[in-house]
CSV table of C-alpha atoms and ligand atoms in Angstrom, one decimal:
chain,number,residue,atom,x,y,z
A,692,MET,CA,-0.1,-0.1,-0.3
A,693,THR,CA,1.5,3.3,-0.9
A,694,PHE,CA,0.5,6.8,-0.2
A,695,SER,CA,-0.9,7.4,-4.2
A,696,ASP,CA,-3.2,4.2,-3.5
A,697,ILE,CA,-5.1,6.0,-0.9
A,698,ILE,CA,-8.3,7.3,-2.0
A,699,GLY,CA,-9.0,11.0,-0.8
A,700,ASN,CA,-8.4,12.4,2.9
A,701,GLU,CA,-5.1,14.0,0.9
A,702,GLY,CA,-4.7,16.2,3.8
A,703,VAL,CA,-4.0,13.3,6.3
A,704,VAL,CA,-1.7,11.4,3.6
A,705,SER,CA,0.6,14.7,3.6
A,706,ALA,CA,0.6,15.0,7.0
A,707,LEU,CA,1.8,11.5,7.7
A,708,ARG,CA,4.4,11.8,4.6
A,709,ASN,CA,5.9,15.2,6.0
A,710,MET,CA,6.6,13.5,9.6
A,711,VAL,CA,8.3,10.8,8.0
A,712,ASP,CA,10.6,13.3,5.8
A,713,THR,CA,11.1,15.7,8.7
A,714,GLY,CA,11.4,13.3,11.0
A,715,ARG,CA,9.3,14.7,13.6
A,716,ILE,CA,7.2,11.9,14.2
A,717,PRO,CA,4.9,11.6,17.4
A,718,HIS,CA,5.5,9.0,19.7
A,719,ALA,CA,1.7,8.0,19.6
A,720,MET,CA,-1.1,9.0,17.2
A,721,MET,CA,-4.8,8.2,17.2
A,722,LEU,CA,-6.6,8.4,13.7
A,723,TYR,CA,-10.4,8.8,14.3
A,724,GLU,CA,-12.7,7.2,11.2
A,725,ASN,CA,-15.8,5.9,10.8
A,726,ASP,CA,-16.2,2.3,10.1
A,727,GLY,CA,-14.3,1.8,6.9
A,728,CYS,CA,-13.1,4.8,5.6
A,729,GLY,CA,-9.5,3.1,5.3
A,730,ALA,CA,-7.8,4.4,8.2
A,731,MET,CA,-5.9,1.2,8.5
A,732,ALA,CA,-5.5,1.7,4.8
A,733,ILE,CA,-3.5,5.1,5.2
A,734,VAL,CA,-1.6,3.1,8.5
A,735,GLN,CA,-0.4,0.3,6.0
A,736,ALA,CA,1.1,3.2,3.6
A,737,PHE,CA,2.0,5.3,6.3
A,738,LEU,CA,3.9,2.0,8.0
A,739,GLN,CA,5.4,0.9,4.8
A,740,TYR,CA,7.1,4.8,3.9
A,741,LEU,CA,8.6,4.9,7.6
A,742,ALA,CA,10.2,1.5,7.0
A,743,CYS,CA,11.4,1.6,3.5
A,744,THR,CA,14.8,1.9,2.6
A,745,ARG,CA,14.4,3.5,-0.8
A,746,ARG,CA,11.9,6.0,0.0
A,747,HIS,CA,11.6,8.6,-3.2
A,748,ASP,CA,9.4,11.3,-4.4
A,749,GLY,CA,7.3,11.1,-1.4
A,750,GLU,CA,6.6,7.8,-2.0
A,751,PRO,CA,7.7,4.2,-0.6
A,752,CYS,CA,9.6,2.1,-3.2
A,753,GLY,CA,7.2,-0.9,-3.0
A,754,GLU,CA,10.5,-3.4,-3.6
A,755,CYS,CA,12.9,-3.4,-0.8
A,756,LEU,CA,12.6,-6.3,1.6
A,757,GLN,CA,10.8,-3.8,4.1
A,758,CYS,CA,8.3,-2.4,1.6
A,759,ARG,CA,7.3,-6.2,0.5
A,760,GLN,CA,6.7,-7.1,4.2
A,761,VAL,CA,5.1,-4.2,5.7
A,762,SER,CA,2.7,-4.8,2.9
A,763,LYS,CA,2.1,-8.4,4.0
A,764,ALA,CA,1.6,-7.2,7.0
A,765,ILE,CA,4.5,-9.7,8.0
A,766,TYR,CA,7.1,-6.9,9.0
A,767,ALA,CA,8.9,-7.6,12.3
A,768,GLY,CA,8.9,-3.9,13.4
A,769,VAL,CA,5.2,-3.8,13.7
A,770,ARG,CA,2.7,-5.8,16.1
A,771,TYR,CA,-1.5,-5.7,15.4
A,772,THR,CA,-3.5,-5.1,18.1
A,773,PHE,CA,-7.0,-6.0,17.9
A,774,PRO,CA,-10.1,-6.8,19.9
A,775,VAL,CA,-10.4,-11.0,20.5
A,776,THR,CA,-13.1,-12.7,21.7
A,777,SER,CA,-13.7,-16.5,21.6
A,778,GLY,CA,-15.4,-18.1,18.9
A,779,THR,CA,-15.2,-20.5,16.0
A,780,LYS,CA,-11.8,-20.1,15.1
A,781,VAL,CA,-10.0,-19.9,18.6
A,782,GLY,CA,-11.3,-20.9,21.9
A,783,GLY,CA,-10.4,-20.4,25.8
A,784,ALA,CA,-10.8,-17.8,28.4
A,785,VAL,CA,-11.2,-14.1,26.9
A,786,LYS,CA,-8.6,-13.1,29.3
A,787,ASP,CA,-5.8,-15.4,27.8
A,788,LEU,CA,-6.3,-14.2,24.5
A,789,THR,CA,-3.5,-12.5,22.3
A,790,CYS,CA,-3.6,-11.2,18.6
A,791,ASP,CA,-0.7,-13.6,18.2
A,792,MET,CA,-3.7,-16.8,18.0
A,793,PHE,CA,-5.7,-14.8,15.3
A,794,SER,CA,-2.8,-13.4,13.5
A,795,SER,CA,-3.1,-15.1,10.4
A,796,TRP,CA,-6.8,-14.2,9.7
A,797,TRP,CA,-5.8,-10.8,10.2
A,798,LYS,CA,-3.3,-10.6,8.0
A,799,GLU,CA,-5.3,-12.6,5.3
A,800,LEU,CA,-8.0,-9.5,5.9
A,801,LEU,CA,-5.7,-6.6,5.8
A,802,VAL,CA,-3.6,-7.8,2.9
A,803,GLU,CA,-6.9,-8.5,0.8
A,804,ASN,CA,-9.2,-5.7,2.4
A,805,PRO,CA,-7.2,-3.0,4.1
A,806,TYR,CA,-11.3,-1.2,3.8
A,807,PHE,CA,-12.6,-3.9,6.0
A,808,THR,CA,-15.3,-3.0,8.4
A,809,GLU,CA,-15.7,-3.7,12.3
A,810,SER,CA,-18.3,-6.6,11.5
A,811,GLU,CA,-16.0,-8.2,8.5
A,812,LEU,CA,-13.3,-8.5,11.3
A,813,SER,CA,-15.4,-10.1,13.4
A,814,THR,CA,-16.6,-12.9,11.4
A,815,ALA,CA,-13.0,-13.3,9.8
A,816,LEU,CA,-11.7,-14.1,13.3
A,817,GLY,CA,-15.3,-16.2,13.9
A,818,PHE,CA,-16.6,-14.2,16.9
A,819,GLU,CA,-19.4,-14.5,15.6
A,820,LYS,CA,-21.9,-12.1,17.1
A,821,LYS,CA,-19.9,-11.4,20.6
A,822,SER,CA,-17.3,-8.5,20.8
A,823,GLY,CA,-13.7,-8.8,21.4
A,824,LEU,CA,-11.9,-7.1,23.6
A,825,ILE,CA,-8.2,-5.9,24.2
A,826,ALA,CA,-7.3,-8.1,27.4
A,827,VAL,CA,-4.6,-8.3,29.8
A,828,ALA,CA,-2.8,-11.2,27.9
A,829,GLU,CA,-2.5,-8.8,24.8
A,830,GLY,CA,-1.0,-5.6,27.0
A,831,LYS,CA,1.5,-8.0,27.9
A,832,ALA,CA,2.5,-9.4,25.1
A,833,ILE,CA,2.8,-5.9,24.0
A,834,LEU,CA,5.1,-5.0,26.7
A,835,GLN,CA,7.0,-7.6,25.9
A,836,LYS,CA,7.3,-6.8,22.1
A,837,LEU,CA,8.5,-3.4,23.3
A,838,SER,CA,11.0,-4.8,25.7
A,839,ILE,CA,13.5,-7.3,23.5
A,840,ALA,CA,15.4,-5.7,21.1
A,841,SER,CA,14.2,-4.1,18.1
A,842,ALA,CA,14.4,-7.4,14.8
A,843,THR,CA,14.7,-4.4,12.4
A,844,ASP,CA,16.9,-1.6,12.3
A,845,GLY,CA,14.1,0.6,12.3
A,846,TYR,CA,10.7,1.7,14.6
A,847,ARG,CA,9.0,-0.6,16.6
A,848,THR,CA,5.4,-0.1,16.2
A,849,ILE,CA,2.5,-1.2,17.6
A,850,VAL,CA,-0.5,-0.5,15.8
A,851,ILE,CA,-3.7,-0.7,18.2
A,852,TYR,CA,-7.0,-1.4,16.0
A,853,LEU,CA,-10.1,-0.1,18.5
A,854,PRO,CA,-8.3,1.0,21.3
A,855,GLU,CA,-11.8,1.8,22.8
A,856,LYS,CA,-12.3,-2.0,23.2
A,857,MET,CA,-9.1,-2.0,26.0
A,858,ASN,CA,-10.0,-2.5,29.4
A,859,VAL,CA,-8.9,-0.3,32.0
A,860,GLN,CA,-6.4,-3.0,33.2
A,861,THR,CA,-4.7,-3.3,30.1
A,862,ALA,CA,-5.1,0.5,29.7
A,863,ASN,CA,-2.9,0.8,33.1
A,864,MET,CA,-0.2,-1.5,32.2
A,865,LEU,CA,0.0,0.6,28.7
A,866,LEU,CA,0.2,3.9,30.1
A,867,LYS,CA,3.7,4.6,30.9
A,868,ALA,CA,5.0,2.8,27.8
A,869,ILE,CA,2.9,5.5,25.7
A,870,GLU,CA,3.7,8.0,28.0
A,871,GLU,CA,7.4,7.5,28.0
A,872,PRO,CA,8.2,6.1,25.2
A,873,ALA,CA,11.4,4.3,24.9
A,874,GLU,CA,13.8,5.5,21.9
A,875,GLY,CA,11.9,4.4,18.5
A,876,THR,CA,8.9,3.0,19.7
A,877,LEU,CA,5.7,4.1,17.8
A,878,PHE,CA,2.3,4.0,19.1
A,879,VAL,CA,-0.8,4.0,16.2
A,880,MET,CA,-4.0,3.7,16.9
A,881,VAL,CA,-7.5,3.9,14.9
A,882,THR,CA,-10.5,4.4,16.5
A,883,HIS,CA,-14.4,4.2,15.4
A,884,SER,CA,-15.2,6.2,18.5
A,885,PRO,CA,-13.3,8.5,20.2
A,886,GLU,CA,-15.3,9.2,23.2
A,887,SER,CA,-15.2,5.6,24.4
A,888,VAL,CA,-11.0,5.5,24.2
A,889,LEU,CA,-10.1,5.8,27.7
A,890,GLN,CA,-8.9,9.3,28.7
A,891,THR,CA,-5.7,8.2,29.8
A,892,ILE,CA,-4.8,6.7,26.6
A,893,SER,CA,-6.4,9.5,24.0
A,894,SER,CA,-4.8,12.2,26.1
A,895,ARG,CA,-1.5,10.8,25.0
A,896,CYS,CA,-1.9,10.5,21.4
A,897,GLN,CA,-2.1,13.2,18.5
A,898,ALA,CA,-5.4,12.9,16.9
A,899,ILE,CA,-5.8,12.6,13.2
A,900,ARG,CA,-9.3,12.8,11.2
A,901,VAL,CA,-10.0,10.4,8.5
A,902,LEU,CA,-12.8,11.9,6.6
A,903,PRO,CA,-15.2,9.9,4.8
A,904,LEU,CA,-15.6,10.4,1.0
A,905,GLU,CA,-17.8,12.3,-1.0
A,906,LYS,CA,-20.1,10.2,-2.5
A,907,GLU,CA,-18.5,10.6,-5.9
A,908,GLN,CA,-15.1,10.0,-4.7
A,909,VAL,CA,-16.8,6.6,-3.8
A,910,ARG,CA,-18.4,5.8,-6.5
A,911,ARG,CA,-14.9,6.8,-9.0
A,912,ALA,CA,-13.4,4.8,-6.7
A,913,LEU,CA,-15.4,1.4,-7.1
A,914,VAL,CA,-15.4,1.7,-11.0
A,915,GLU,CA,-12.2,2.6,-11.5
A,916,ARG,CA,-10.1,0.7,-8.7
A,917,PHE,CA,-12.5,-2.1,-8.2
A,918,SER,CA,-13.9,-2.8,-11.5
A,919,CYS,CA,-17.5,-2.5,-10.2
A,920,PRO,CA,-20.2,-1.6,-13.2
A,921,GLU,CA,-21.0,1.5,-13.0
A,922,GLU,CA,-24.7,1.3,-12.2
A,923,ASP,CA,-24.1,-1.0,-9.1
A,924,ALA,CA,-21.4,1.5,-7.9
A,925,SER,CA,-23.8,4.9,-7.7
A,926,ILE,CA,-26.4,2.5,-5.4
A,927,ALA,CA,-23.5,1.2,-3.4
A,928,ALA,CA,-21.7,4.8,-3.1
A,929,SER,CA,-25.1,6.2,-2.3
A,930,LEU,CA,-25.6,3.9,0.5
A,931,SER,CA,-22.1,4.2,1.8
A,932,GLY,CA,-21.8,7.0,4.1
A,933,GLY,CA,-18.9,8.2,2.5
A,934,SER,CA,-16.9,4.7,3.7
A,935,ILE,CA,-15.5,2.7,0.8
A,936,GLY,CA,-15.3,-0.5,3.1
A,937,MET,CA,-18.9,0.2,3.8
A,938,ALA,CA,-19.8,0.3,0.2
A,939,LEU,CA,-17.6,-2.7,-0.9
A,940,ARG,CA,-19.3,-4.7,1.6
A,941,TYR,CA,-22.5,-4.2,0.3
A,942,LEU,CA,-21.9,-5.2,-3.0
A,943,ARG,CA,-20.4,-8.4,-1.3
A,944,GLY,CA,-24.0,-9.0,0.5
A,945,GLN,CA,-25.7,-8.4,-2.9
A,946,GLU,CA,-23.2,-11.0,-4.7
A,947,GLU,CA,-23.6,-13.3,-2.0
A,948,ALA,CA,-27.8,-12.3,-1.6
A,949,SER,CA,-27.9,-13.8,-5.1
A,950,ALA,CA,-25.9,-16.8,-4.6
A,951,LEU,CA,-28.3,-17.5,-1.7
A,952,GLU,CA,-31.3,-17.1,-3.7
A,953,GLY,CA,-30.0,-19.0,-6.3
A,954,LEU,CA,-29.2,-22.0,-4.2
A,955,VAL,CA,-32.8,-21.6,-2.4
A,956,ILE,CA,-34.4,-21.8,-6.3
A,957,GLN,CA,-32.1,-25.3,-6.9
A,958,ILE,CA,-33.9,-26.7,-3.8
A,959,PHE,CA,-37.4,-26.0,-4.7
A,960,THR,CA,-36.6,-27.0,-8.4
A,961,SER,CA,-35.5,-30.4,-7.3
A,962,LEU,CA,-38.6,-30.7,-5.2
A,963,LEU,CA,-41.0,-29.6,-8.0
A,964,GLU,CA,-39.0,-32.6,-10.0
A,965,ARG,CA,-39.3,-35.1,-7.1
A,966,ASP,CA,-35.6,-35.6,-7.5
A,967,LEU,CA,-34.5,-36.4,-3.7
A,968,TYR,CA,-31.1,-37.2,-5.1
A,969,GLY,CA,-30.5,-33.4,-6.2
A,970,LEU,CA,-32.5,-32.4,-3.4
A,971,LEU,CA,-29.9,-34.0,-0.8
A,972,GLU,CA,-27.0,-32.7,-2.8
A,973,LYS,CA,-28.1,-29.0,-2.3
A,974,ALA,CA,-29.1,-29.7,1.0
A,975,GLU,CA,-25.3,-30.7,1.4
A,976,GLU,CA,-24.5,-27.3,-0.2
A,977,ALA,CA,-26.2,-25.3,2.4
A,978,ALA,CA,-24.9,-26.9,4.8
A,979,ALA,CA,-21.0,-26.3,3.4
A,980,LEU,CA,-22.0,-22.4,3.6
A,981,ASP,CA,-19.2,-20.6,5.3
A,982,SER,CA,-21.3,-19.3,8.5
A,983,ARG,CA,-24.0,-20.1,10.6
A,984,GLU,CA,-25.1,-16.4,9.6
A,985,ARG,CA,-24.9,-17.2,6.1
A,986,GLN,CA,-26.9,-20.7,6.7
A,987,LYS,CA,-29.9,-19.1,8.8
A,988,ALA,CA,-30.1,-16.7,5.6
A,989,PHE,CA,-30.6,-19.2,3.6
A,990,CYS,CA,-33.5,-20.6,5.6
A,991,SER,CA,-34.6,-17.0,5.9
A,992,GLU,CA,-34.7,-16.9,2.0
A,993,ALA,CA,-35.9,-20.6,1.8
A,994,GLY,CA,-39.7,-19.2,3.9
A,995,ALA,CA,-39.6,-15.8,2.1
A,996,VAL,CA,-39.7,-17.5,-1.2
A,997,LEU,CA,-42.6,-20.3,0.1
A,998,ARG,CA,-44.5,-17.2,1.2
A,999,GLN,CA,-44.3,-15.5,-2.4
A,1000,ILE,CA,-45.7,-18.9,-3.0
A,1001,PHE,CA,-48.5,-18.8,-0.6
A,1002,MET,CA,-49.5,-15.7,-1.6
A,1003,VAL,CA,-49.8,-16.4,-5.7
A,1004,GLN,CA,-51.9,-19.4,-4.7
A,1005,GLN,CA,-54.1,-17.1,-2.6
A,1006,GLY,CA,-54.5,-14.9,-5.8
A,1007,MET,CA,-52.2,-12.2,-4.1
A,1008,GLU,CA,-49.8,-11.6,-6.4
A,1009,ASP,CA,-49.8,-7.8,-5.8
A,1010,LEU,CA,-49.0,-8.4,-2.2
A,1011,ALA,CA,-46.4,-11.2,-3.0
A,1012,MET,CA,-43.9,-8.5,-4.3
A,1013,VAL,CA,-41.7,-11.4,-6.8
A,1014,PRO,CA,-38.6,-9.7,-8.2
A,1015,PRO,CA,-39.4,-9.7,-11.6
A,1016,SER,CA,-36.3,-12.5,-12.6
A,1017,GLN,CA,-38.1,-14.8,-10.1
A,1018,ARG,CA,-41.7,-14.3,-11.3
A,1019,ALA,CA,-41.7,-17.6,-13.5
A,1020,PHE,CA,-40.1,-19.7,-11.2
A,1021,ILE,CA,-43.0,-18.4,-8.3
A,1022,ALA,CA,-45.8,-19.1,-11.1
A,1023,GLY,CA,-44.9,-22.4,-11.9
A,1024,ALA,CA,-44.2,-23.8,-8.1
A,1025,ALA,CA,-47.4,-21.9,-6.9
A,1026,ARG,CA,-49.2,-23.9,-9.8
A,1027,ARG,CA,-47.8,-27.0,-9.2
A,1028,LEU,CA,-47.4,-27.5,-5.7
A,1029,ALA,CA,-50.2,-28.2,-3.4
A,1030,GLY,CA,-52.2,-25.7,-1.3
A,1031,THR,CA,-51.1,-27.3,2.0
A,1032,PHE,CA,-47.6,-27.6,0.8
A,1033,PRO,CA,-45.9,-23.7,1.5
A,1034,ARG,CA,-47.3,-23.5,5.2
A,1035,LYS,CA,-45.9,-27.2,6.3
A,1036,ALA,CA,-42.9,-26.2,4.1
A,1037,MET,CA,-42.3,-22.8,6.2
A,1038,ASP,CA,-42.6,-24.7,9.2
A,1039,ILE,CA,-40.0,-27.0,8.7
A,1040,VAL,CA,-37.4,-24.4,7.0
A,1041,SER,CA,-38.2,-22.3,10.2
A,1042,ARG,CA,-37.2,-25.2,12.1
A,1043,ALA,CA,-34.1,-25.5,10.8
A,1044,GLY,CA,-33.1,-22.0,10.9
A,1045,GLY,CA,-33.8,-22.2,15.0
A,1046,MET,CA,-31.2,-25.7,15.3
A,1047,ILE,CA,-28.5,-23.7,13.7
A,1048,ASP,CA,-29.4,-21.1,16.2
A,1049,ARG,CA,-28.8,-23.9,18.7
A,1050,ASN,CA,-25.4,-25.7,17.2
A,1051,VAL,CA,-27.1,-28.6,16.1
A,1052,ASN,CA,-25.1,-30.4,13.2
A,1053,GLN,CA,-25.2,-28.9,10.4
A,1054,LYS,CA,-25.4,-31.6,7.8
A,1055,ALA,CA,-28.0,-33.6,10.0
A,1056,VAL,CA,-30.1,-30.3,9.8
A,1057,PHE,CA,-30.3,-30.0,6.1
A,1058,THR,CA,-30.7,-33.3,5.4
A,1059,ASN,CA,-33.5,-33.8,7.8
A,1060,MET,CA,-34.5,-30.3,6.1
A,1061,ALA,CA,-35.0,-31.8,3.1
A,1062,ASP,CA,-36.2,-35.1,3.7
A,1063,SER,CA,-39.1,-33.5,5.3
A,1064,LEU,CA,-39.8,-31.3,2.4
A,1065,PHE,CA,-39.9,-34.2,0.1
A,1066,MET,CA,-42.2,-36.0,2.7
A,1067,SER,CA,-44.5,-32.5,2.3
A,1068,LEU,CA,-45.3,-33.3,-1.2
B,462,LIG,ZN1,11.0,0.4,-0.6
């Protein structure tokens, strides 16, 4: 990530560039942004510029070892701290968790999409719906990192993503290191809620505001840098609140929703054709969806399709609000399925969604669901 990769926020970029050029870098900074507005992308560009051994024309070279390591988030001079909790990827008591246990997923997300949103981070780290914490074990790990001699010639940087999730104990542990940092130590924090950061921490940081982008800037970036079709880009930009991350999340959500919709239609097509084998195959695909959230979304989508079939059977086409792309399918299904089927099937599908919530084995849930649907025909 170089400065020229950063979308908008020219003022922030030039201030950070200037700090490095003049050697006047505050030992603690806190970037404040709305979720997904690109502060982590800016931090990555800054760290790369700082570490680069062949900076020129205000940009990192992009080729030296340091540049390559920072851009892959594997540079030994940087430690990334972020809120964590136990979940599907790492278990155990929250107070014992450190970010090292999650670092492979963190790096993957940061490198692939530096505009990630908080909820995308939670998903990537397997938190499900729980919210993370920066607790004492992580505080200790930071102090340890600072106590050992630097593995690199340059700065030792601690990046803290969401310092508002740090508890008081941890903050107290770090106060001295932030207030009287050892030579070459740098703290860079990214917050979404500066008023929730403990005052003892925020008062010691230089504050930098990362602004939301103009709608037009978001739209152009989506088209030019993310190869998004014009029409989708306009919709995503107008819903984004100036956040590239939110716009990208919306677009991915659209893609996922249409993939789920496709799977639901395939399941009902197998049912209509009385194709039990095909039906079970599709049920396995539903069980293999990559999170419980998506499996539940599949159940809701199936419920919505059944409701539409029911309404069309009752002659309430206007209320069914069937999207044009599905009209032919829903009308055909309404004609071919018994009038009693949609209600029975809605119960079956909603029961399956409930079991997914209660952590019942997914494959068993979806196989049973497919069987019961078939029996209700
Ligand atoms: Zn370089």
